[in-house]
Amino acid sequence: MHFLKKFPVPSFLLPKENANTYTSHLEDLHIEGCPALTCLQATDQISITLTRLEICNDFASFPKGGFPNSNFTLVIERCEKLEALPSEIHTLSSLEINDCPNMSLSEEGLPTKLSLLAIKSLKQYKALMQTGFHNFTSLTRLSIFGKPDGESLQEEDMTITLPRSLTMLSIEEFPKLKYLPLKDFEDLPCLDWLRIYDCPELTFLPSLPSSLLQLYISRCPLLKEACKRDKGKEWFKIADIPYVEIDYKFIYDPEEE
């Protein structure tokens, strides 16, 4: 196993305290279904690219010194006791955090070289909403998910600043969202893909950037009505976008006439 680089670790192989039984050449580690795993430890001899951490309900901490090589994609799912990201991950390229209710993020605690960021659960992104994403100059893909019983994305007098590097934006599952609090959204020069999903109270769109090529709207009944072809009050905002789908139907489909 001297040249082992990828090894999915089943739960019965890992001890309760840590998962520090790696080879020196291990690059990709996928840990899944380990409810008793509480921490990870790393040494200077270990070169690890942690690609996914999932269903570790008691997992609470990463190595204090972070990871020796931090240019990786990190996916963390359903870690209910995890409160913070590992340190020393300044070159992390992609981060997805799903259903980690006790984790709180701020702009200062995230690597600014991220190209992809996906976060789900209000506590994780509320601080980010307040400070904005303008320092993430390499960020091209951003996905923000709410929860069925969660609060709205907007707060009074608060707008969100997005990085000008952004090319894809997805906003999903905000049942109380009435508008998109996006500052200078129409000035984003690279944004060409936008998805809005399951925001039933959303009634109108912000001014959209001229670079937008694809727009997808699903499960947003009030917005759907406002975007009716040639009739809706928001139609003028989407009429010139080359490809628009509303509830999985192309707006220029003859059947939609």
Short mmCIF file of C-alpha atoms in Angstrom, two decimals:
data_model
loop_
_atom_site.label_atom_id
_atom_site.label_comp_id
_atom_site.label_asym_id
_atom_site.label_seq_id
_atom_site.Cartn_x
_atom_site.Cartn_y
_atom_site.Cartn_z
CA MET A 1 0.00 0.00 0.00
CA HIS A 2 3.04 2.26 -0.28
CA PHE A 3 1.62 4.00 -3.36
CA LEU A 4 -2.03 4.08 -2.28
CA LYS A 5 -3.52 7.44 -3.23
CA LYS A 6 -7.28 6.93 -2.91
CA PHE A 7 -9.07 4.92 -0.24
CA PRO A 8 -12.75 5.19 0.75
CA VAL A 9 -12.82 4.38 4.46
CA PRO A 10 -15.81 2.33 5.72
CA SER A 11 -16.98 3.07 9.23
CA PHE A 12 -15.91 -0.22 10.82
CA LEU A 13 -12.24 0.44 9.99
CA LEU A 14 -11.97 3.73 11.89
CA PRO A 15 -11.32 4.11 15.64
CA LYS A 16 -13.51 6.34 17.74
CA GLU A 17 -10.90 9.00 18.51
CA ASN A 18 -9.29 9.66 15.16
CA ALA A 19 -8.63 8.49 11.65
CA ASN A 20 -4.87 8.89 11.51
CA THR A 21 -4.00 5.57 9.90
CA TYR A 22 -2.92 6.87 6.47
CA THR A 23 -0.08 6.01 4.16
CA SER A 24 2.48 8.66 3.21
CA HIS A 25 1.20 8.79 -0.38
CA LEU A 26 -2.50 9.06 0.41
CA GLU A 27 -4.02 11.98 -1.47
CA ASP A 28 -7.79 11.49 -1.42
CA LEU A 29 -9.73 10.45 1.69
CA HIS A 30 -13.46 9.83 1.71
CA ILE A 31 -14.93 9.19 5.16
CA GLU A 32 -18.59 8.24 5.29
CA GLY A 33 -20.98 6.71 7.77
CA CYS A 34 -18.77 7.04 10.88
CA PRO A 35 -21.04 8.31 13.67
CA ALA A 36 -18.42 7.66 16.39
CA LEU A 37 -15.57 9.54 14.69
CA THR A 38 -14.80 12.66 16.73
CA CYS A 39 -11.60 14.12 15.24
CA LEU A 40 -8.92 13.89 12.59
CA GLN A 41 -5.19 14.18 13.22
CA ALA A 42 -2.46 14.94 10.70
CA THR A 43 1.33 14.84 10.74
CA ASP A 44 4.01 16.52 8.63
CA GLN A 45 4.60 13.24 6.80
CA ILE A 46 1.03 13.00 5.59
CA SER A 47 -0.05 14.54 2.31
CA ILE A 48 -3.84 14.57 2.35
CA THR A 49 -6.42 16.01 0.04
CA LEU A 50 -9.62 15.60 2.03
CA THR A 51 -12.35 15.45 -0.59
CA ARG A 52 -15.46 14.56 1.36
CA LEU A 53 -16.60 14.16 4.96
CA GLU A 54 -20.13 12.88 5.39
CA ILE A 55 -22.54 11.58 8.02
CA CYS A 56 -20.16 11.89 11.00
CA ASN A 57 -22.64 13.11 13.56
CA ASP A 58 -20.17 13.32 16.46
CA PHE A 59 -17.27 14.73 14.46
CA ALA A 60 -16.12 17.90 16.23
CA SER A 61 -12.61 18.96 15.19
CA PHE A 62 -9.99 19.00 12.45
CA PRO A 63 -6.21 18.89 13.01
CA LYS A 64 -4.98 22.02 14.82
CA GLY A 65 -2.40 22.71 12.15
CA GLY A 66 -4.80 22.15 9.30
CA PHE A 67 -3.60 19.99 6.41
CA PRO A 68 -0.10 20.00 4.90
CA ASN A 69 -1.47 20.50 1.39
CA SER A 70 -4.67 22.50 1.32
CA ASN A 71 -5.32 22.89 -2.40
CA PHE A 72 -8.32 20.58 -2.37
CA THR A 73 -12.06 20.23 -2.61
CA LEU A 74 -13.71 19.82 0.80
CA VAL A 75 -17.28 18.59 1.24
CA ILE A 76 -18.71 18.39 4.76
CA GLU A 77 -22.18 16.95 5.34
CA ARG A 78 -24.31 16.36 8.41
CA CYS A 79 -21.64 16.95 11.06
CA GLU A 80 -23.87 18.24 13.83
CA LYS A 81 -21.10 18.96 16.36
CA LEU A 82 -18.62 20.58 14.01
CA GLU A 83 -18.30 24.32 14.74
CA ALA A 84 -15.35 25.47 12.62
CA LEU A 85 -13.34 24.69 9.51
CA PRO A 86 -9.75 23.43 9.71
CA SER A 87 -7.09 26.12 9.90
CA GLU A 88 -4.36 26.56 7.31
CA ILE A 89 -6.54 25.97 4.28
CA HIS A 90 -5.77 29.25 2.55
CA THR A 91 -5.52 27.65 -0.89
CA LEU A 92 -8.72 25.63 -0.63
CA SER A 93 -10.32 25.74 -4.08
CA SER A 94 -13.80 24.35 -3.45
CA LEU A 95 -15.95 24.16 -0.32
CA GLU A 96 -19.39 22.64 0.22
CA ILE A 97 -21.03 22.60 3.65
CA ASN A 98 -24.40 20.89 4.02
CA ASP A 99 -26.54 20.48 7.14
CA CYS A 100 -23.97 21.35 9.81
CA PRO A 101 -26.26 23.29 12.17
CA ASN A 102 -23.60 24.37 14.69
CA MET A 103 -21.04 25.67 12.23
CA SER A 104 -20.77 29.43 11.94
CA LEU A 105 -18.83 31.02 9.10
CA SER A 106 -17.57 34.51 8.47
CA GLU A 107 -15.67 36.01 5.57
CA GLU A 108 -12.51 36.14 7.71
CA GLY A 109 -12.66 32.40 8.37
CA LEU A 110 -12.84 31.33 4.74
CA PRO A 111 -10.01 31.01 2.23
CA THR A 112 -10.34 33.86 -0.25
CA LYS A 113 -9.02 31.78 -3.16
CA LEU A 114 -12.18 29.69 -3.34
CA SER A 115 -13.57 29.19 -6.82
CA LEU A 116 -16.69 27.30 -5.64
CA LEU A 117 -18.70 27.82 -2.46
CA ALA A 118 -21.94 26.03 -1.58
CA ILE A 119 -23.55 26.49 1.84
CA LYS A 120 -26.81 25.26 3.32
CA SER A 121 -28.39 26.40 6.61
CA LEU A 122 -28.88 29.99 7.74
CA LYS A 123 -26.40 30.02 10.63
CA GLN A 124 -23.57 29.31 8.22
CA TYR A 125 -24.11 32.17 5.81
CA LYS A 126 -25.70 34.92 7.89
CA ALA A 127 -22.33 36.45 8.81
CA LEU A 128 -21.27 36.21 5.18
CA MET A 129 -24.39 38.04 4.07
CA GLN A 130 -23.50 40.92 6.36
CA THR A 131 -19.93 41.32 5.12
CA GLY A 132 -20.47 40.28 1.50
CA PHE A 133 -18.33 38.23 -0.84
CA HIS A 134 -16.36 40.99 -2.55
CA ASN A 135 -13.00 39.78 -1.20
CA PHE A 136 -13.45 36.39 -2.88
CA THR A 137 -11.87 37.54 -6.11
CA SER A 138 -11.51 34.00 -7.52
CA LEU A 139 -15.06 32.85 -6.75
CA THR A 140 -16.91 31.80 -9.89
CA ARG A 141 -19.68 29.54 -8.53
CA LEU A 142 -21.84 30.33 -5.50
CA SER A 143 -24.80 28.31 -4.21
CA ILE A 144 -26.82 29.42 -1.19
CA PHE A 145 -29.47 27.07 0.20
CA GLY A 146 -32.00 27.79 2.91
CA LYS A 147 -34.24 25.37 4.78
CA PRO A 148 -38.00 24.80 4.68
CA ASP A 149 -38.36 26.13 8.23
CA GLY A 150 -35.56 28.69 7.99
CA GLU A 151 -35.60 32.46 8.12
CA SER A 152 -35.50 34.68 5.08
CA LEU A 153 -32.24 35.59 3.40
CA GLN A 154 -32.88 39.33 3.58
CA GLU A 155 -32.72 41.57 6.60
CA GLU A 156 -33.81 45.18 6.90
CA ASP A 157 -31.51 47.60 5.07
CA MET A 158 -29.02 44.82 4.24
CA THR A 159 -27.73 44.11 0.75
CA ILE A 160 -25.23 41.49 -0.38
CA THR A 161 -22.16 42.34 -2.42
CA LEU A 162 -21.09 39.60 -4.82
CA PRO A 163 -17.64 39.25 -6.42
CA ARG A 164 -17.26 40.47 -9.98
CA SER A 165 -15.62 37.15 -10.87
CA LEU A 166 -18.89 35.25 -10.34
CA THR A 167 -20.19 33.29 -13.34
CA MET A 168 -22.84 31.05 -11.73
CA LEU A 169 -25.26 31.82 -8.89
CA SER A 170 -27.90 29.57 -7.34
CA ILE A 171 -30.34 30.66 -4.62
CA GLU A 172 -32.61 27.89 -3.36
CA GLU A 173 -35.16 26.95 -0.71
CA PHE A 174 -35.97 30.25 0.99
CA PRO A 175 -39.69 30.06 1.81
CA LYS A 176 -39.87 33.61 3.23
CA LEU A 177 -37.71 35.40 0.68
CA LYS A 178 -39.63 38.30 -0.90
CA TYR A 179 -36.79 39.91 -2.85
CA LEU A 180 -33.13 39.30 -3.68
CA PRO A 181 -31.05 41.75 -1.61
CA LEU A 182 -28.19 41.92 -4.12
CA LYS A 183 -26.17 45.11 -4.38
CA ASP A 184 -25.08 46.25 -7.86
CA PHE A 185 -26.19 42.89 -9.24
CA GLU A 186 -26.64 44.27 -12.75
CA ASP A 187 -22.98 45.32 -12.81
CA LEU A 188 -21.54 41.80 -12.53
CA PRO A 189 -19.61 41.46 -15.80
CA CYS A 190 -19.17 37.66 -15.89
CA LEU A 191 -22.41 36.22 -14.53
CA ASP A 192 -23.99 34.09 -17.25
CA TRP A 193 -26.00 31.50 -15.26
CA LEU A 194 -28.65 32.10 -12.57
CA ARG A 195 -30.95 29.63 -10.82
CA ILE A 196 -33.73 30.53 -8.39
CA TYR A 197 -35.48 27.55 -6.84
CA ASP A 198 -38.27 27.10 -4.30
CA CYS A 199 -38.72 30.70 -3.18
CA PRO A 200 -42.55 30.84 -3.14
CA GLU A 201 -42.80 34.39 -1.75
CA LEU A 202 -40.41 35.95 -4.26
CA THR A 203 -42.33 38.47 -6.37
CA PHE A 204 -39.75 40.31 -8.48
CA LEU A 205 -36.20 40.17 -9.83
CA PRO A 206 -33.40 42.68 -9.36
CA SER A 207 -31.98 44.38 -12.42
CA LEU A 208 -30.11 41.62 -14.22
CA PRO A 209 -26.62 41.81 -15.74
CA SER A 210 -26.41 42.01 -19.52
CA SER A 211 -23.97 39.06 -19.46
CA LEU A 212 -26.71 36.65 -18.32
CA LEU A 213 -27.24 33.83 -20.84
CA GLN A 214 -29.25 31.27 -18.85
CA LEU A 215 -31.96 31.78 -16.23
CA TYR A 216 -33.77 28.96 -14.41
CA ILE A 217 -36.77 29.63 -12.16
CA SER A 218 -38.60 26.78 -10.43
CA ARG A 219 -41.21 26.52 -7.67
CA CYS A 220 -41.60 30.29 -7.44
CA PRO A 221 -45.30 30.76 -8.30
CA LEU A 222 -45.51 34.52 -7.72
CA LEU A 223 -42.38 35.18 -9.73
CA LYS A 224 -43.61 32.84 -12.45
CA GLU A 225 -46.78 34.90 -12.77
CA ALA A 226 -44.77 38.12 -12.87
CA CYS A 227 -42.57 36.73 -15.67
CA LYS A 228 -45.40 35.73 -18.01
CA ARG A 229 -44.44 36.28 -21.61
CA ASP A 230 -45.46 39.74 -22.86
CA LYS A 231 -47.82 40.16 -19.89
CA GLY A 232 -45.98 39.95 -16.58
CA LYS A 233 -44.54 43.00 -14.87
CA GLU A 234 -41.09 41.35 -14.79
CA TRP A 235 -41.13 40.18 -18.41
CA PHE A 236 -39.04 43.11 -19.62
CA LYS A 237 -36.18 41.99 -17.37
CA ILE A 238 -35.92 38.51 -18.89
CA ALA A 239 -37.09 39.05 -22.48
CA ASP A 240 -33.57 39.46 -23.90
CA ILE A 241 -31.96 36.52 -22.07
CA PRO A 242 -31.14 33.82 -24.66
CA TYR A 243 -32.37 30.87 -22.58
CA VAL A 244 -34.98 31.04 -19.82
CA GLU A 245 -36.70 28.08 -18.16
CA ILE A 246 -39.61 28.49 -15.77
CA ASP A 247 -40.73 25.32 -14.00
CA TYR A 248 -38.57 23.30 -16.39
CA LYS A 249 -40.21 24.70 -19.52
CA PHE A 250 -38.50 26.92 -22.08
CA ILE A 251 -40.42 30.20 -22.18
CA TYR A 252 -40.51 30.24 -25.98
CA ASP A 253 -41.86 26.69 -26.21
CA PRO A 254 -44.87 26.79 -28.60
CA GLU A 255 -46.90 24.90 -26.02
CA GLU A 256 -46.43 27.82 -23.65
CA GLU A 257 -48.01 30.33 -26.03
#
